[in-house]
Amino acid sequence: MADVAQAPADPRDDEDGADSVELGGYQQELKRTLGSFQVFAISFAFISVAVGIFGTYDDVLRTAGPVGIRLWPIAGVGQILVALVIAQFAARIPLSGSSYQWASRLANPKVGWGFGWLSFCFLAVAVVAVDNALASQAFMPLVGMDPDEDAARVITLVVLFVQTVLAVASTRIVSVINTAAVGIEVALVVVVSIALAVAVLATGDGAADNLASRGITTDAPGYFAVGGGLMLAMIMGLATLVGFDSAANLAEEAKDPHRTVPRAIVGSVVAAAVLGMLFLIALTVAITDVPRISADGSPVAAIMRDQLGPVMERVLLVAITFAFFGAGLVSMAACARLVFAMARDGRFPAGRLMRRVGRRTRTPVPATALIFALGVLLMVALPGSALLELITASTILPALIYGATIVLYLVVRGRLSRRKCAFDLGRFELPVAICALAWTLLALFVLVSPREAFVSVVIVAGLLLAGGLFFLVMLMADRDTLETEPGTLGEAFRP
């Protein structure tokens, strides 16, 4: 092993993060262009609170009724606890690959590979899920197209191609688009919430009583049971407030990553949780006919149309389409960086190709193209029901990743050094981590307990099995890559 080399004690000695990359055993190949707000925008765009609510609000109304939105703040607090733990790692090891790097360097490369595979599966599916939802739920209604699965798939492929071109061209372009998407999304949520409140007060249409209404689920059996309607409402928050760690996957392209990345991770979840709750309250109070809105395929747009007219509905769809695009773009960029990080360590198929960086763009070109190719494969090969189940399975994967990361933190926390001026929970780290683990276990239970989740659980098990088979191939063909770790970043934390 190389001699142990401590990272700079003060992140101001390593403001651009270059020393961390070198201590990791790598060269600075990716271009550092992301400032603090751009890093925040990456995490916030992945979460995309307006997109999440737009895509899941109908499920809440049908399974739990309007009162189901009361579970959103519970999910928000739980995910903030998780984000605080994730931020502790991001402040100490700011390398592309996030949890893959943390586990590889603080546990061992074999454990790290497992983290990497889980994250890859989640991010690769997330790109397809977001873009397919963009096509079917936002763009097609915007241009007046009737629902059509084949048309939605063609549009999804076009969107994937455009995102691939942009992600390859420049990280700065990605950050500019995400910054614009975040600005539009925040403005949309705030303006629409205020406009709905004013409309309700002016016309008297709508009711605060909606916040306590079970709506069409009033007489539904098993409403309070395990896997029942009320529990299912929690999935809106769990499916939306995820992906905040995407900023850590672009840490090697962030300026002063020891501070900007952890703050972006925590700040994005807090902002999304607060804005999301305000948006949900405004939407729910503005419902004029609960049964009719619950039966609508796009209840958010229907509420806007009822209260603010068809013009505002179209404005909403334009903004949501752009927000979907930004979320898909940042998902693709984050997944490509993970592939790049694993490939340069020789732990990803076709690693020599996937680790290549464009000379002029300084972006991971083959890795980004791989995400596009996988999207094409899923769109062309999977029938509608299988694609839907795969997308649903992607809600389970981040809970597994976060739970495993928290367990890793509890195991190694006593060996983690502290960096002056870097993000640190201090004496609160242990209680926060324990509460975060308890929350993650509860979230997993909520996600897998409904009968409808059986197929999704089987798909997740299949993805894990596929990863396990490739892992065995690596052990037999090139064991050394799973025995040693490049560089010295992380060695100082080992016993």
XYZ file of C-alpha atoms in Angstrom:
495
model
C 0.000 0.000 0.000
C 1.118 3.556 -0.615
C 1.983 5.712 2.352
C -1.047 7.250 3.984
C -1.602 10.812 2.836
C -4.101 13.011 4.609
C -6.296 15.310 2.571
C -5.773 18.985 3.279
C -7.049 19.837 6.759
C -8.666 23.024 5.516
C -10.686 22.879 2.284
C -9.475 26.371 1.509
C -6.115 24.736 0.787
C -7.920 22.748 -1.907
C -10.527 25.190 -3.148
C -10.948 23.682 -6.590
C -10.884 20.083 -5.319
C -7.909 19.115 -7.507
C -5.902 17.740 -4.574
C -8.756 15.382 -3.692
C -8.782 13.982 -7.211
C -5.009 13.440 -7.142
C -5.184 11.815 -3.699
C -7.839 9.566 -5.177
C -5.232 8.326 -7.618
C -6.645 10.090 -10.678
C -5.864 13.005 -12.941
C -8.229 15.954 -13.195
C -9.830 14.975 -16.516
C -13.257 16.567 -16.081
C -13.589 20.336 -16.287
C -14.496 22.234 -13.102
C -17.172 24.699 -14.144
C -19.923 24.326 -11.528
C -20.393 27.015 -8.909
C -22.421 26.673 -5.715
C -25.813 27.473 -7.255
C -25.160 25.255 -10.282
C -24.378 22.350 -7.948
C -27.570 23.058 -5.989
C -29.519 23.207 -9.249
C -28.286 19.736 -10.203
C -29.706 18.173 -7.029
C -32.905 20.227 -7.131
C -33.475 19.476 -10.817
C -33.122 15.739 -10.176
C -35.660 15.921 -7.351
C -37.916 18.172 -9.480
C -40.702 18.657 -6.962
C -43.222 20.002 -9.487
C -42.579 17.038 -11.789
C -42.913 14.570 -8.919
C -46.201 16.022 -7.749
C -47.504 16.334 -11.311
C -46.831 12.629 -11.868
C -48.089 11.185 -8.543
C -50.854 13.480 -7.260
C -53.496 11.433 -9.102
C -52.370 8.264 -7.293
C -52.716 10.008 -3.923
C -56.249 11.174 -4.704
C -57.285 7.690 -5.839
C -55.677 5.679 -3.029
C -55.832 7.971 0.023
C -57.896 10.991 -0.960
C -56.832 14.632 -0.528
C -55.907 14.025 3.114
C -53.027 11.869 1.868
C -50.912 14.966 1.254
C -50.381 15.154 5.028
C -47.810 12.393 4.681
C -45.596 14.606 2.503
C -43.932 16.449 5.444
C -43.180 13.112 7.125
C -41.380 11.967 3.978
C -39.680 15.359 3.771
C -38.242 15.176 7.293
C -37.110 11.596 6.761
C -35.333 12.371 3.494
C -33.655 15.439 5.053
C -32.178 13.132 7.713
C -30.845 10.872 4.954
C -29.426 13.864 3.080
C -27.553 14.997 6.196
C -25.780 11.634 6.384
C -25.003 11.605 2.654
C -23.558 15.113 2.982
C -21.070 13.880 5.612
C -19.486 11.564 3.042
C -19.660 14.134 0.236
C -17.657 16.600 2.344
C -14.818 14.134 2.887
C -14.469 12.253 -0.415
C -15.582 14.556 -3.261
C -15.092 12.181 -6.193
C -17.376 11.249 -9.090
C -19.204 8.044 -8.248
C -20.459 9.196 -4.827
C -21.485 6.125 -2.770
C -19.398 3.826 -5.005
C -16.276 5.807 -4.074
C -17.199 6.147 -0.413
C -17.806 2.431 0.098
C -14.760 1.400 -1.971
C -12.418 3.560 0.059
C -13.916 3.268 3.531
C -14.948 -0.413 3.425
C -13.394 -2.254 0.458
C -13.667 -2.238 -3.355
C -15.979 -5.248 -3.377
C -18.536 -3.486 -1.202
C -18.069 -0.340 -3.255
C -18.846 -2.217 -6.453
C -22.192 -3.278 -4.989
C -23.028 0.354 -4.219
C -22.020 1.323 -7.729
C -24.178 -1.323 -9.384
C -27.271 -0.306 -7.383
C -26.713 3.346 -8.244
C -26.192 2.558 -11.926
C -29.448 0.584 -12.121
C -31.368 3.396 -10.428
C -29.944 6.215 -12.530
C -30.187 4.377 -15.858
C -33.862 3.569 -15.263
C -34.545 7.073 -13.912
C -33.496 8.658 -17.218
C -36.003 6.527 -19.142
C -38.729 7.037 -16.524
C -38.446 10.821 -16.577
C -38.284 11.130 -20.359
C -41.168 8.737 -20.941
C -43.251 10.723 -18.447
C -42.240 13.932 -20.242
C -43.626 12.521 -23.475
C -46.865 11.018 -22.206
C -47.850 13.313 -19.338
C -46.605 16.731 -20.432
C -45.599 17.125 -24.090
C -48.413 15.151 -25.731
C -51.190 16.922 -23.772
C -49.442 20.242 -24.474
C -49.584 19.785 -28.261
C -53.025 18.205 -28.199
C -51.996 14.630 -29.025
C -54.249 11.801 -27.923
C -52.712 9.215 -25.564
C -50.691 6.757 -27.625
C -47.941 4.524 -26.252
C -46.063 4.163 -29.534
C -46.016 7.928 -30.101
C -44.814 8.440 -26.531
C -41.939 6.026 -27.123
C -40.843 7.823 -30.294
C -40.905 11.169 -28.479
C -38.943 9.612 -25.609
C -36.220 8.475 -28.010
C -35.978 11.947 -29.569
C -35.674 13.530 -26.110
C -33.021 11.001 -25.091
C -30.998 11.812 -28.214
C -31.168 15.579 -27.625
C -30.122 15.132 -23.996
C -27.208 12.925 -25.048
C -25.938 15.566 -27.485
C -26.186 18.287 -24.840
C -24.583 16.192 -22.091
C -21.664 15.294 -24.371
C -21.209 18.842 -25.635
C -20.543 20.539 -22.305
C -21.134 20.244 -18.572
C -21.686 24.005 -18.570
C -24.577 23.594 -21.017
C -26.097 20.990 -18.690
C -25.724 23.351 -15.729
C -27.227 26.301 -17.633
C -30.265 24.256 -18.664
C -30.688 22.904 -15.148
C -30.340 26.350 -13.630
C -33.030 27.647 -15.990
C -35.252 24.631 -15.229
C -34.871 25.189 -11.503
C -35.687 28.891 -11.838
C -38.782 28.137 -13.893
C -39.864 25.366 -11.553
C -39.505 27.472 -8.400
C -41.328 30.368 -10.051
C -44.045 27.982 -11.245
C -44.635 26.499 -7.795
C -44.654 29.877 -6.028
C -46.707 31.758 -8.616
C -49.245 28.977 -9.106
C -49.671 28.515 -5.357
C -50.333 32.229 -4.903
C -52.600 32.386 -7.956
C -54.674 29.441 -6.753
C -55.030 30.961 -3.287
C -56.179 34.268 -4.777
C -58.626 32.497 -7.119
C -60.164 30.490 -4.282
C -60.566 33.590 -2.111
C -62.026 35.623 -4.971
C -64.500 33.064 -6.309
C -65.228 30.933 -3.280
C -64.652 27.802 -5.382
C -62.640 25.245 -3.452
C -62.573 24.436 0.248
C -60.097 24.165 3.105
C -62.098 21.123 4.213
C -60.472 19.240 1.335
C -57.340 18.982 3.457
C -59.167 16.573 5.788
C -61.198 14.753 3.136
C -60.759 11.117 2.141
C -62.501 11.885 -1.142
C -63.439 8.840 -3.186
C -61.738 6.531 -0.656
C -64.205 7.322 2.146
C -65.647 3.796 2.282
C -62.618 1.956 0.910
C -61.817 -1.242 2.869
C -58.360 -1.628 4.382
C -57.651 2.103 4.181
C -55.530 2.094 7.358
C -54.120 -1.411 6.867
C -50.540 -2.289 5.995
C -50.237 -1.673 2.273
C -53.568 0.150 2.359
C -54.617 3.417 0.755
C -53.204 5.763 3.382
C -49.798 4.090 3.383
C -49.639 4.266 -0.405
C -49.891 8.058 -0.206
C -46.409 8.081 1.338
C -44.981 6.927 -1.989
C -45.487 10.413 -3.486
C -42.837 11.844 -1.170
C -40.589 8.795 -1.411
C -40.670 8.789 -5.207
C -40.123 12.562 -5.492
C -37.592 13.489 -2.799
C -34.791 11.276 -4.138
C -31.708 11.758 -6.284
C -30.378 14.647 -4.194
C -27.015 12.879 -4.098
C -26.666 13.462 -7.848
C -24.565 16.524 -7.005
C -21.971 14.184 -5.488
C -21.679 12.356 -8.819
C -20.499 15.615 -10.393
C -18.162 16.535 -7.514
C -15.083 16.502 -9.772
C -16.698 19.228 -11.873
C -17.662 21.424 -8.896
C -15.673 24.283 -7.464
C -14.842 23.951 -3.748
C -16.687 20.593 -3.614
C -16.036 19.996 0.102
C -18.558 22.736 0.855
C -20.706 23.270 -2.242
C -21.712 19.630 -2.755
C -22.858 18.863 0.833
C -24.782 22.128 1.024
C -26.440 21.406 -2.316
C -27.491 17.942 -1.153
C -29.150 19.142 2.045
C -30.416 22.451 0.690
C -32.145 20.865 -2.300
C -34.151 18.455 -0.132
C -35.163 21.180 2.312
C -36.235 23.508 -0.509
C -38.134 20.761 -2.322
C -39.910 19.594 0.834
C -41.071 23.102 1.767
C -42.074 24.195 -1.743
C -43.777 20.865 -2.362
C -45.918 21.161 0.755
C -47.030 24.685 -0.156
C -47.876 23.532 -3.682
C -49.860 20.532 -2.421
C -51.877 22.648 0.008
C -52.721 25.170 -2.704
C -53.730 22.439 -5.159
C -55.851 20.548 -2.645
C -57.729 23.575 -1.328
C -58.441 24.629 -4.933
C -60.253 21.372 -5.839
C -63.876 22.201 -6.690
C -65.125 18.660 -7.330
C -63.093 15.953 -5.587
C -64.590 12.902 -7.407
C -64.176 14.505 -10.842
C -60.616 15.667 -10.221
C -59.701 12.278 -8.723
C -60.874 10.562 -11.909
C -58.889 12.918 -14.164
C -55.658 11.516 -15.608
C -53.884 14.827 -14.979
C -55.481 16.365 -11.871
C -52.908 19.157 -11.451
C -53.633 20.474 -14.940
C -57.387 20.065 -14.366
C -57.263 22.121 -11.173
C -55.316 24.834 -12.988
C -57.870 24.833 -15.809
C -60.812 25.090 -13.397
C -59.373 27.915 -11.324
C -57.148 29.872 -13.728
C -58.379 29.000 -17.216
C -56.961 27.047 -20.188
C -54.175 29.562 -20.857
C -52.601 28.980 -17.447
C -53.027 25.245 -17.936
C -50.895 25.455 -21.094
C -48.328 27.609 -19.303
C -48.155 24.913 -16.645
C -47.622 22.194 -19.246
C -44.839 24.182 -20.938
C -43.057 24.695 -17.608
C -43.547 21.063 -16.571
C -42.193 19.854 -19.924
C -39.039 21.913 -19.446
C -38.696 20.724 -15.839
C -39.021 17.107 -17.000
C -36.318 17.745 -19.602
C -33.953 19.219 -17.013
C -34.523 16.312 -14.627
C -33.843 13.761 -17.372
C -30.723 15.623 -18.480
C -29.207 15.751 -15.005
C -30.086 12.061 -14.465
C -28.174 11.195 -17.634
C -25.177 13.320 -16.611
C -25.066 11.786 -13.121
C -25.312 8.231 -14.475
C -22.558 8.876 -17.032
C -20.226 10.134 -14.270
C -20.887 7.015 -12.239
C -20.077 4.793 -15.231
C -16.928 6.856 -15.858
C -15.856 6.527 -12.209
C -16.297 2.752 -12.153
C -14.718 2.312 -15.589
C -11.495 4.147 -14.750
C -11.066 1.688 -11.865
C -11.574 -1.211 -14.280
C -14.864 -2.239 -12.644
C -17.348 -1.669 -15.426
C -17.887 -3.606 -18.692
C -15.771 -2.188 -21.542
C -13.960 -0.116 -18.956
C -11.206 1.135 -21.292
C -13.854 2.614 -23.582
C -16.208 3.919 -20.898
C -13.480 5.858 -19.109
C -12.616 7.968 -22.151
C -13.167 11.720 -21.961
C -13.613 13.963 -24.995
C -10.546 16.093 -25.709
C -12.476 19.261 -26.431
C -15.598 18.741 -24.323
C -13.884 17.071 -21.343
C -17.025 15.048 -20.751
C -17.350 11.225 -20.574
C -18.570 10.673 -24.141
C -18.817 6.836 -24.366
C -20.401 6.605 -20.905
C -23.068 9.128 -21.904
C -23.700 7.293 -25.166
C -24.177 4.078 -23.175
C -27.060 5.640 -21.217
C -28.708 6.622 -24.503
C -28.232 3.093 -25.876
C -29.811 1.548 -22.780
C -32.752 3.930 -23.098
C -33.255 2.897 -26.716
C -33.097 -0.767 -25.718
C -35.722 -0.332 -22.997
C -38.023 1.659 -25.281
C -37.790 -0.822 -28.155
C -37.629 -4.148 -26.331
C -39.966 -3.863 -23.346
C -43.754 -4.019 -23.688
C -45.789 -1.345 -21.923
C -46.583 -3.337 -18.796
C -42.965 -4.447 -18.305
C -41.681 -0.899 -18.826
C -44.140 0.428 -16.249
C -43.097 -2.210 -13.709
C -39.417 -1.424 -14.305
C -40.045 2.257 -13.691
C -41.980 1.441 -10.528
C -39.085 -0.730 -9.355
C -36.798 2.285 -9.592
C -38.497 3.759 -6.490
C -37.158 0.867 -4.398
C -33.538 1.203 -5.542
C -32.745 4.613 -3.976
C -34.122 3.442 -0.625
C -31.751 0.450 -0.778
C -28.830 2.724 -1.713
C -29.556 5.231 1.051
C -30.046 2.522 3.659
C -26.758 0.854 2.739
C -24.946 4.211 2.788
C -26.254 4.998 6.269
C -25.147 1.584 7.547
C -21.698 2.258 6.049
C -21.592 5.611 7.819
C -22.478 4.087 11.190
C -19.721 1.507 10.735
C -16.923 3.921 9.755
C -17.956 7.194 11.448
C -15.451 6.740 14.267
C -12.593 6.772 11.767
C -13.711 9.772 9.702
C -11.499 12.837 9.982
C -12.971 16.318 10.298
C -12.201 19.148 7.933
C -12.179 22.717 9.112
C -14.922 24.791 7.412
C -16.330 21.699 5.657
C -19.863 20.393 6.261
C -20.043 18.542 9.591
C -22.889 17.583 11.944
C -20.578 17.448 14.942
C -22.141 15.877 18.031
C -25.464 15.443 16.236
C -24.087 12.988 13.675
C -24.895 9.778 15.586
C -28.531 10.543 16.493
C -29.161 11.863 12.987
C -27.696 8.722 11.418
C -29.716 6.393 13.666
C -32.949 8.271 12.920
C -32.112 8.251 9.204
C -31.603 4.479 9.247
C -34.903 3.933 11.060
C -36.638 6.114 8.502
C -35.068 4.287 5.556
C -36.190 0.923 6.905
C -39.716 2.312 7.246
C -39.561 3.680 3.695
C -38.493 0.287 2.334
C -41.371 -1.348 4.175
C -43.826 1.137 2.673
C -42.460 0.546 -0.829
C -42.442 -3.265 -0.782
C -45.470 -4.107 1.397
C -48.330 -3.430 -1.092
C -49.380 -6.442 -3.162
C -48.911 -4.335 -6.292
C -45.189 -4.059 -5.467
C -44.503 -7.797 -5.912
C -43.453 -7.574 -9.562
C -41.281 -4.526 -8.821
C -39.541 -6.405 -6.017
C -38.885 -9.312 -8.392
C -37.389 -6.896 -10.953
C -35.090 -5.396 -8.314
C -34.037 -8.904 -7.292
C -33.321 -9.673 -10.954
C -31.146 -6.571 -11.310
C -29.217 -7.570 -8.185
C -28.780 -11.100 -9.530
C -27.475 -9.776 -12.854
C -25.000 -7.601 -10.967
C -23.953 -10.561 -8.853
C -23.215 -12.653 -11.932
C -21.023 -9.939 -13.444
C -19.297 -9.546 -10.076
C -18.405 -13.257 -10.122
C -17.025 -12.896 -13.637
C -14.810 -10.046 -12.436
C -13.586 -12.105 -9.488
C -12.536 -14.934 -11.788
C -11.110 -12.832 -14.622
C -9.489 -9.859 -12.883
C -9.539 -10.197 -9.093
C -6.883 -7.525 -8.611
C -9.279 -4.752 -9.618
C -11.464 -5.695 -6.648
C -8.578 -5.965 -4.206
C -6.793 -2.625 -4.512
C -7.860 1.007 -4.618
C -6.033 3.788 -6.513
C -4.618 6.730 -4.616
C -4.578 7.444 -0.890
C -7.841 9.316 -0.359
C -9.679 7.200 2.176
C -6.684 5.216 3.429
C -6.263 7.546 6.365
C -9.761 6.573 7.486
C -9.067 2.834 7.613
C -8.073 1.020 10.810
